[in-house]
Coordinates of C-alpha atoms in Angstrom, one line a residue:
M1386 CA 52.9 21.8 -4.0
S1387 CA 51.2 22.8 -7.5
D1388 CA 48.4 24.9 -7.7
K1389 CA 46.7 21.9 -9.5
K1390 CA 47.5 20.1 -7.0
T1391 CA 46.0 22.2 -4.6
S1392 CA 43.4 23.2 -6.4
N1393 CA 42.4 19.6 -6.8
Q1394 CA 42.3 19.1 -3.1
M1395 CA 41.1 21.9 -2.1
W1396 CA 37.6 20.9 -4.2
G1397 CA 37.7 16.7 -3.7
G1398 CA 38.6 13.8 -5.7
R1399 CA 35.1 13.5 -7.4
F1400 CA 36.0 17.3 -9.0
A1401 CA 39.4 17.1 -10.4
S1402 CA 39.3 20.2 -13.1
G1403 CA 38.1 22.6 -10.3
P1404 CA 34.5 24.5 -10.1
A1405 CA 33.4 24.0 -14.0
A1406 CA 33.8 20.1 -13.4
I1407 CA 31.9 21.0 -9.3
M1408 CA 29.5 23.4 -12.0
E1409 CA 28.1 21.0 -14.4
A1410 CA 27.7 18.0 -11.8
I1411 CA 25.6 20.7 -9.5
N1412 CA 23.7 22.0 -12.6
A1413 CA 23.2 17.9 -15.2
S1414 CA 20.5 17.3 -15.1
I1415 CA 20.3 14.6 -17.5
S1416 CA 20.9 11.4 -15.7
F1417 CA 17.4 11.1 -14.8
D1418 CA 15.6 14.1 -16.4
R1419 CA 15.9 11.3 -19.3
K1420 CA 13.1 10.0 -18.0
L1421 CA 11.4 12.8 -20.1
Y1422 CA 12.1 11.8 -23.5
A1423 CA 9.1 10.7 -25.3
Q1424 CA 6.3 13.8 -23.4
D1425 CA 10.0 15.7 -24.6
I1426 CA 9.6 15.0 -28.2
R1427 CA 5.8 15.1 -28.3
G1428 CA 5.4 17.9 -27.0
S1429 CA 7.8 19.3 -29.5
I1430 CA 6.2 17.9 -32.7
A1431 CA 3.2 18.9 -31.3
H1432 CA 5.1 22.8 -30.8
S1433 CA 6.5 22.5 -34.6
E1434 CA 2.8 21.7 -36.1
M1435 CA 1.5 24.9 -34.3
L1436 CA 4.5 26.8 -35.9
A1437 CA 4.6 25.4 -39.4
Q1438 CA 0.2 26.2 -38.9
T1439 CA 0.1 29.8 -37.6
G1440 CA 3.1 30.6 -40.4
I1441 CA 6.1 30.9 -37.9
I1442 CA 8.0 28.4 -39.7
S1443 CA 8.3 26.6 -43.0
A1444 CA 6.2 23.4 -43.5
A1445 CA 9.2 21.7 -45.1
D1446 CA 11.5 22.5 -41.8
Q1447 CA 8.4 21.3 -39.5
E1448 CA 8.2 17.9 -41.6
K1449 CA 12.6 17.9 -41.5
I1450 CA 11.5 18.7 -37.4
A1451 CA 9.0 15.8 -37.1
H1452 CA 11.4 13.0 -39.6
G1453 CA 14.4 13.9 -36.4
L1454 CA 12.6 13.9 -33.7
N1455 CA 11.0 10.5 -34.5
T1456 CA 14.0 9.5 -36.0
I1457 CA 15.6 10.6 -32.1
L1458 CA 12.5 8.8 -30.0
K1459 CA 13.4 5.5 -31.8
E1460 CA 17.3 5.5 -31.6
I1461 CA 16.8 6.5 -27.8
E1462 CA 13.8 2.9 -27.0
A1463 CA 16.3 1.6 -28.8
G1464 CA 19.1 2.4 -26.6
T1465 CA 21.6 4.2 -29.7
F1466 CA 21.0 8.0 -28.1
E1467 CA 24.0 8.7 -26.7
F1468 CA 23.1 10.9 -24.4
S1469 CA 25.7 14.1 -22.5
T1470 CA 25.6 15.9 -18.7
R1471 CA 28.0 18.7 -21.0
L1472 CA 25.0 19.9 -22.5
E1473 CA 22.4 18.9 -19.8
D1474 CA 19.7 18.2 -19.5
I1475 CA 16.5 16.0 -21.9
H1476 CA 16.0 19.2 -24.3
M1477 CA 18.9 20.1 -25.1
N1478 CA 19.7 16.6 -25.6
V1479 CA 17.7 16.2 -27.9
E1480 CA 17.9 20.0 -30.1
A1481 CA 21.7 19.2 -30.4
R1482 CA 20.9 15.5 -31.5
L1483 CA 18.0 17.0 -34.4
A1484 CA 21.0 19.9 -34.8
D1485 CA 23.5 17.1 -36.5
L1486 CA 20.3 14.8 -38.4
I1487 CA 18.7 17.7 -40.2
G1488 CA 21.1 20.7 -39.8
S1489 CA 20.0 24.6 -39.2
A1490 CA 16.3 23.9 -39.3
A1491 CA 16.6 22.5 -36.0
G1492 CA 17.4 25.4 -34.2
R1493 CA 13.3 26.9 -36.2
L1494 CA 12.2 24.6 -33.5
H1495 CA 13.2 27.1 -30.6
T1496 CA 10.8 29.8 -31.9
A1497 CA 8.3 31.3 -29.0
R1498 CA 9.1 29.0 -26.3
S1499 CA 11.3 28.0 -23.2
R1500 CA 13.0 25.7 -22.1
N1501 CA 10.9 27.3 -18.9
D1502 CA 7.4 26.3 -20.4
Q1503 CA 9.2 23.0 -22.0
V1504 CA 9.6 21.1 -18.3
A1505 CA 7.2 22.0 -17.3
V1506 CA 4.5 20.8 -20.4
D1507 CA 6.9 17.9 -20.4
L1508 CA 6.5 16.9 -16.5
R1509 CA 3.5 17.7 -16.8
L1510 CA 2.2 15.9 -19.4
W1511 CA 4.3 12.5 -17.5
V1512 CA 2.4 12.7 -13.7
K1513 CA -0.8 12.9 -16.1
D1514 CA 0.7 9.5 -17.5
E1515 CA 1.5 8.1 -14.2
C1516 CA -2.0 9.3 -12.1
F1517 CA -3.7 7.2 -14.6
R1518 CA -0.9 3.6 -14.0
V1519 CA -2.0 4.6 -10.3
A1520 CA -5.3 4.8 -11.3
E1521 CA -5.4 1.1 -13.8
A1522 CA -3.6 -0.2 -10.2
L1523 CA -5.9 1.3 -7.6
K1524 CA -9.1 -0.7 -10.0
G1525 CA -6.8 -3.4 -9.9
L1526 CA -6.1 -3.8 -6.1
I1527 CA -9.8 -2.6 -5.8
G1528 CA -10.7 -6.0 -7.3
A1529 CA -8.4 -8.3 -5.3
L1530 CA -10.2 -6.3 -2.0
L1531 CA -13.6 -8.0 -3.2
E1532 CA -12.7 -10.7 -4.1
R1533 CA -11.9 -11.4 -1.1
A1534 CA -14.3 -9.8 0.7
G1535 CA -17.5 -11.6 -0.9
E1536 CA -16.0 -14.9 -0.5
H1537 CA -15.4 -13.8 3.6
A1538 CA -18.5 -11.7 3.6
A1539 CA -19.6 -14.3 6.8
T1540 CA -16.1 -15.1 8.5
V1541 CA -16.1 -13.5 11.9
M1542 CA -12.9 -12.1 13.4
P1543 CA -12.6 -9.9 16.2
G1544 CA -12.4 -6.1 16.0
F1545 CA -10.4 -3.8 16.8
T1546 CA -10.2 -0.6 18.4
H1547 CA -6.6 0.4 20.3
M1548 CA -5.5 -3.6 19.2
Q1549 CA -7.9 -4.4 21.2
A1550 CA -10.6 -6.7 20.9
A1551 CA -13.5 -4.6 20.6
Q1552 CA -16.7 -6.0 18.7
P1553 CA -17.0 -9.0 16.2
V1554 CA -16.6 -8.3 12.2
T1555 CA -16.6 -10.2 9.6
F1556 CA -13.4 -10.6 7.3
G1557 CA -15.2 -9.2 4.3
H1558 CA -16.5 -6.5 6.1
H1559 CA -13.1 -5.8 6.9
C1560 CA -11.3 -6.4 3.5
M1561 CA -14.2 -3.7 2.5
A1562 CA -13.4 -0.7 4.9
Y1563 CA -9.7 -0.8 3.0
V1564 CA -11.9 -1.2 -0.8
E1565 CA -13.0 2.6 0.5
M1566 CA -9.9 3.5 2.1
F1567 CA -8.3 2.7 -1.8
S1568 CA -11.7 4.2 -3.5
R1569 CA -10.8 8.0 -2.0
D1570 CA -7.6 7.8 -3.4
L1571 CA -8.5 7.2 -6.8
S1572 CA -10.7 9.9 -6.7
R1573 CA -8.1 11.6 -5.9
V1574 CA -5.7 10.2 -8.9
R1575 CA -8.9 11.5 -11.2
D1576 CA -9.6 15.0 -9.7
A1577 CA -5.6 15.5 -9.9
I1578 CA -5.9 14.8 -13.3
E1579 CA -8.4 17.3 -14.1
R1580 CA -6.4 20.1 -12.4
M1581 CA -3.7 19.3 -14.0
D1582 CA -5.2 19.0 -17.6
E1583 CA -4.0 22.4 -18.1
S1584 CA -1.4 23.1 -21.4
P1585 CA 1.8 25.5 -19.2
L1586 CA 3.3 25.3 -23.4
G1587 CA 3.0 28.1 -25.2
A1588 CA 4.2 30.7 -22.1
A1589 CA 7.4 31.2 -23.2
A1590 CA 10.6 31.7 -20.2
L1591 CA 8.0 33.4 -18.8
A1592 CA 5.5 36.1 -20.0
G1593 CA 4.2 34.2 -22.9
T1594 CA 5.4 35.7 -26.1
S1595 CA 5.2 38.3 -29.3
F1596 CA 4.5 35.7 -31.8
P1597 CA 1.0 35.2 -32.6
I1598 CA 1.4 31.6 -31.7
D1599 CA -1.7 28.8 -30.7
R1600 CA -2.1 27.6 -27.2
H1601 CA -4.8 25.7 -27.3
Q1602 CA -4.6 23.6 -30.8
T1603 CA -0.5 22.6 -28.9
A1604 CA -3.1 21.8 -25.5
R1605 CA -5.0 20.3 -27.6
A1606 CA -2.4 18.2 -29.9
L1607 CA -0.9 17.0 -26.4
G1608 CA -4.3 16.3 -24.7
F1609 CA -5.0 18.9 -22.1
R1610 CA -7.9 20.2 -21.5
E1611 CA -6.8 24.1 -23.0
P1612 CA -4.1 26.1 -22.0
M1613 CA -3.0 27.7 -18.5
R1614 CA -4.3 30.7 -18.2
N1615 CA -2.0 33.5 -16.5
S1616 CA 1.7 32.7 -17.9
L1617 CA 3.9 33.9 -15.0
D1618 CA 1.4 30.6 -13.8
S1619 CA 2.1 28.7 -16.4
V1620 CA 6.1 28.3 -16.0
S1621 CA 6.0 28.1 -11.5
D1622 CA 3.3 25.9 -10.8
R1623 CA 4.4 22.5 -9.6
D1624 CA 1.1 21.8 -7.7
F1625 CA 0.2 19.2 -10.1
A1626 CA 4.1 17.5 -8.6
L1627 CA 2.4 18.8 -5.3
E1628 CA -0.6 17.0 -5.5
F1629 CA 0.8 14.0 -6.4
L1630 CA 3.0 13.9 -4.0
A1631 CA 0.1 14.0 -1.8
M1632 CA -2.1 11.1 -3.0
A1633 CA 0.8 9.1 -3.2
A1634 CA 1.9 9.3 0.6
I1635 CA -1.8 9.2 1.5
C1636 CA -1.5 6.3 -0.8
A1637 CA 1.4 4.6 0.4
T1638 CA -0.1 5.7 4.5
H1639 CA -3.9 3.3 3.4
L1640 CA -1.6 0.4 1.6
S1641 CA 1.5 0.4 5.0
R1642 CA -1.6 0.0 7.2
L1643 CA -3.4 -3.1 4.9
A1644 CA 1.3 -3.8 5.2
E1645 CA 0.8 -3.7 9.4
E1646 CA -2.6 -5.6 9.8
I1647 CA -0.2 -8.4 7.6
I1648 CA 2.1 -8.6 9.0
I1649 CA 0.0 -8.5 12.9
W1650 CA -2.0 -11.0 11.5
S1651 CA 0.6 -14.2 9.9
T1652 CA 2.5 -13.7 13.3
P1653 CA 1.7 -18.0 14.7
Q1654 CA 0.5 -15.3 17.9
F1655 CA -2.5 -14.6 15.5
G1656 CA -2.0 -17.0 12.8
F1657 CA -5.4 -15.2 10.7
I1658 CA -3.3 -15.6 7.2
R1659 CA -0.2 -17.1 5.7
L1660 CA 1.6 -15.6 3.2
S1661 CA 2.6 -18.1 0.5
D1662 CA 6.4 -18.0 -0.5
S1663 CA 5.7 -16.3 -3.0
F1664 CA 5.9 -13.1 -0.7
S1665 CA 7.8 -14.1 1.7
T1666 CA 11.3 -15.3 3.0
G1667 CA 13.5 -17.3 5.6
S1668 CA 16.0 -16.3 8.3
S1669 CA 19.6 -17.0 7.6
I1670 CA 19.6 -19.2 11.0
M1671 CA 16.4 -19.9 12.0
P1672 CA 15.2 -22.5 9.7
Q1673 CA 11.9 -21.7 11.0
K1674 CA 11.0 -18.3 10.6
K1675 CA 9.0 -16.8 8.0
N1676 CA 9.1 -13.7 7.6
P1677 CA 6.6 -11.7 5.2
D1678 CA 9.5 -9.3 4.4
A1679 CA 6.0 -8.1 0.8
A1680 CA 4.8 -6.5 3.3
E1681 CA 7.5 -4.9 5.7
L1682 CA 8.6 -3.4 2.7
V1683 CA 5.8 -1.7 1.7
R1684 CA 5.2 -0.2 5.4
G1685 CA 9.3 1.6 4.9
K1686 CA 8.9 2.4 1.8
T1687 CA 5.8 4.4 2.9
G1688 CA 8.7 7.4 4.9
R1689 CA 10.1 7.2 1.1
I1690 CA 7.8 8.3 -0.8
N1691 CA 6.6 11.0 2.1
G1692 CA 10.2 12.0 2.2
H1693 CA 9.8 13.3 -1.0
L1694 CA 6.1 15.4 -0.5
V1695 CA 7.8 17.3 2.5
G1696 CA 10.8 17.7 0.8
L1697 CA 9.3 20.0 -2.7
L1698 CA 6.9 20.5 -0.4
T1699 CA 10.3 22.2 1.4
V1700 CA 11.8 22.9 -2.1
M1701 CA 8.5 25.5 -3.1
K1702 CA 8.2 27.2 0.2
G1703 CA 10.4 29.8 -0.5
M1704 CA 10.0 30.4 -4.4
P1705 CA 9.3 33.5 -5.6
L1706 CA 7.5 34.0 -9.1
T1707 CA 8.6 32.8 -11.9
Y1708 CA 10.9 29.8 -12.3
G1709 CA 14.7 28.8 -9.9
K1710 CA 16.5 26.1 -10.5
D1711 CA 15.6 24.7 -7.7
M1712 CA 12.8 23.3 -9.4
Q1713 CA 15.5 20.7 -11.0
E1714 CA 14.2 19.1 -8.0
D1715 CA 11.2 18.4 -8.9
K1716 CA 11.8 15.7 -10.2
E1717 CA 14.0 13.3 -9.4
S1718 CA 10.8 12.7 -6.1
V1719 CA 8.2 12.2 -8.1
F1720 CA 10.0 9.7 -10.3
D1721 CA 11.2 7.8 -7.2
A1722 CA 7.9 8.7 -5.1
A1723 CA 5.5 7.5 -8.5
E1724 CA 8.6 4.0 -8.8
T1725 CA 7.7 3.2 -6.0
L1726 CA 3.7 3.6 -5.7
D1727 CA 3.1 1.5 -8.1
L1728 CA 5.8 -1.2 -7.1
M1729 CA 3.7 -0.8 -3.9
L1730 CA 0.2 -1.2 -5.6
A1731 CA 1.3 -4.4 -7.1
A1732 CA 3.0 -6.4 -4.8
M1733 CA 0.1 -5.5 -2.5
T1734 CA -2.9 -6.6 -4.7
G1735 CA -0.2 -9.8 -4.8
M1736 CA -0.3 -10.5 -1.3
V1737 CA -4.3 -9.8 -0.7
S1738 CA -5.0 -12.2 -3.8
D1739 CA -1.6 -14.7 -2.1
M1740 CA -3.1 -15.1 1.8
T1741 CA -4.5 -18.1 2.8
V1742 CA -7.2 -17.2 5.4
N1743 CA -7.1 -19.1 8.7
A1744 CA -10.9 -18.4 8.8
A1745 CA -11.1 -20.9 12.1
A1746 CA -8.0 -18.9 13.6
M1747 CA -9.9 -15.7 13.8
K1748 CA -14.1 -17.9 15.1
K1749 CA -11.7 -18.0 17.8
A1750 CA -9.9 -15.3 18.1
A1751 CA -13.3 -13.3 17.4
G1752 CA -14.9 -14.3 20.8
S1753 CA -12.0 -13.6 23.0
G1754 CA -12.6 -10.6 25.6
H1755 CA -16.0 -11.1 26.2
A1756 CA -17.1 -9.3 22.5
T1757 CA -20.8 -9.7 22.2
A1758 CA -20.6 -7.1 26.1
T1759 CA -22.1 -4.7 23.5
D1760 CA -24.7 -7.3 22.4
L1761 CA -25.8 -7.7 26.4
A1762 CA -26.2 -3.9 26.7
D1763 CA -27.8 -3.1 23.6
W1764 CA -30.4 -6.2 24.7
L1765 CA -31.0 -5.0 28.8
V1766 CA -31.1 -1.2 26.3
R1767 CA -33.9 -2.9 23.5
T1768 CA -36.2 -5.6 25.7
L1769 CA -36.3 -4.5 29.3
G1770 CA -36.0 -1.3 28.4
L1771 CA -33.0 0.3 30.9
P1772 CA -31.2 3.5 29.5
F1773 CA -28.0 2.5 28.2
R1774 CA -25.6 4.1 30.9
E1775 CA -26.9 2.1 32.7
A1776 CA -27.4 -1.3 30.4
H1777 CA -23.8 -0.2 30.1
H1778 CA -23.2 -0.1 34.3
V1779 CA -25.1 -3.5 34.1
T1780 CA -22.6 -5.1 31.3
G1781 CA -19.6 -4.4 33.4
R1782 CA -20.3 -5.9 36.4
A1783 CA -21.4 -9.4 33.8
V1784 CA -18.1 -9.2 31.9
A1785 CA -16.1 -8.6 36.4
L1786 CA -18.1 -11.8 37.0
A1787 CA -16.9 -13.5 33.6
E1788 CA -14.2 -12.9 34.2
D1789 CA -13.5 -13.8 37.5
K1790 CA -15.2 -17.1 36.6
K1791 CA -13.0 -17.8 33.8
V1792 CA -15.1 -17.9 31.6
S1793 CA -16.5 -16.0 28.7
L1794 CA -20.0 -14.2 28.5
E1795 CA -22.3 -16.9 27.1
K1796 CA -20.7 -19.3 28.7
L1797 CA -22.5 -17.6 32.8
A1798 CA -25.5 -19.6 33.6
L1799 CA -28.2 -17.5 33.6
E1800 CA -28.6 -17.4 37.1
D1801 CA -25.3 -16.2 37.5
L1802 CA -26.8 -13.1 34.9
Q1803 CA -29.9 -12.6 36.7
S1804 CA -27.3 -12.4 39.8
I1805 CA -27.3 -8.4 38.6
N1806 CA -30.9 -8.1 37.6
P1807 CA -34.2 -9.3 38.2
G1808 CA -35.5 -9.1 34.7
I1809 CA -32.6 -10.6 32.0
T1810 CA -33.9 -14.4 30.7
S1811 CA -32.9 -16.8 28.5
D1812 CA -33.3 -14.9 25.2
I1813 CA -29.9 -13.1 25.9
F1814 CA -27.9 -15.9 25.2
S1815 CA -29.3 -15.3 21.3
V1816 CA -27.0 -12.6 21.2
L1817 CA -24.2 -13.4 23.5
A1818 CA -22.5 -15.8 20.2
V1819 CA -20.6 -14.1 17.8
Q1820 CA -22.0 -15.3 14.7
N1821 CA -25.2 -14.1 15.5
S1822 CA -23.9 -10.3 17.1
V1823 CA -22.0 -10.5 13.6
K1824 CA -25.8 -11.1 11.8
S1825 CA -27.7 -8.3 13.6
R1826 CA -25.3 -5.7 12.8
T1827 CA -28.1 -4.3 10.0
S1828 CA -27.8 -1.3 9.5
F1829 CA -26.0 0.5 6.5
G1830 CA -23.0 -0.2 6.6
G1831 CA -22.4 -2.3 9.0
T1832 CA -20.9 -5.7 9.3
A1833 CA -23.5 -7.9 9.0
P1834 CA -23.0 -11.0 6.0
S1835 CA -25.8 -9.8 4.2
E1836 CA -25.1 -5.3 4.1
V1837 CA -21.8 -7.3 3.1
R1838 CA -22.8 -8.1 0.3
K1839 CA -24.6 -6.0 -0.6
Q1840 CA -22.0 -3.1 -0.3
I1841 CA -20.5 -5.7 -2.7
R1842 CA -22.4 -6.0 -5.3
A1843 CA -22.6 -1.7 -5.8
W1844 CA -19.3 -1.3 -5.8
K1845 CA -18.5 -3.7 -8.3
K1846 CA -21.1 -1.7 -10.4
R1847 CA -19.1 1.3 -9.7
I1848 CA -16.0 -0.4 -10.4
A1849 CA -17.0 -1.6 -13.7
K1850 CA -18.3 1.5 -14.4
A1851 CA -15.2 3.3 -13.5

């Protein structure tokens, strides 16, 4: 057996040339960091302009560099650029092509810069751009929820605790709960943008540079508020990526909760909503089935985003200052989480806009489970002056009696109720109907249609200004 054959068996079939092939495979990131091409070229042009204005390179060389970089940008966007794993990453691929195009002037671009601050600025720019995209998608989803809430501000449905019917609410009020959730996600995105709005470019490898660079100029040119204030932190910080993933995980959790409700509501047992064929699939064996696959996939993809957050937290937890190649693991998780979240937001916006609401089924379910029991207790407190705990006990007996007679609370005879408490009058029936129960919840943020409509108007104004 030859040494070459032994080596091949040792390293495995994929790595026919031994350790060098393994090193190239584990070291190269061009397969995924090519996604940063626009940010990399943008950062390089800004850096070259600063180098020329500070006299570090000539204006003639800067013009060649900028022309070459714009040519590369067009090549990549046209799909004619040849990426090489031998050149490891997007930075070296672009730099090598630039040298092909403009010759020795290309070598001046990397003056006063390292791949450490270069990759930090590229990824930060990409995440910042993605945050703006997520913000717009969230506004679209919130807008869709506001429209459904307005249509169903008075549509009665059961509210649940422990997945048991608790008190009647309206579907509009339920939609507005998700408006609140996704508005917090929108706030988190904007907060994250504020914190990541600092440029690491110019920190070089880790200690800054002896060249007379102007970091404020490059920060402004790239749309950052200011440069980062510590060169060590500039190249080692990945908080912006972690914060994006944390925001994405929380937002995905909200999407998953709504997806779970859509799945439950669309079952024949509930029948509260129906999704069109656009967001459903059939069964390969059961012709009667209509499966809410889009909602199920939103629910399932949440675990994927959560995993990316935990993964990057784990990478960063053991990183001493400053840069380590471990940080190459930051990009795939961020890219995949962003792509996944974008898809989830689009799918949920589509489902919210698409669903057909079965108001009759909701209303029927709202009256089940003695959902107006709390209204009975409140009436006893308000009208008869009973302490709430005593009223709670009286109501419990009324519920037990209704269950014995197999009727709802509002169907109990007045004599039945008076057998429990003689002070009860026929006025009690005005609060036991689910519609009246809902209308009575006029406290700020309550489910009364009038209050729901106030919140809808207020949120439409906020989103219009956002």
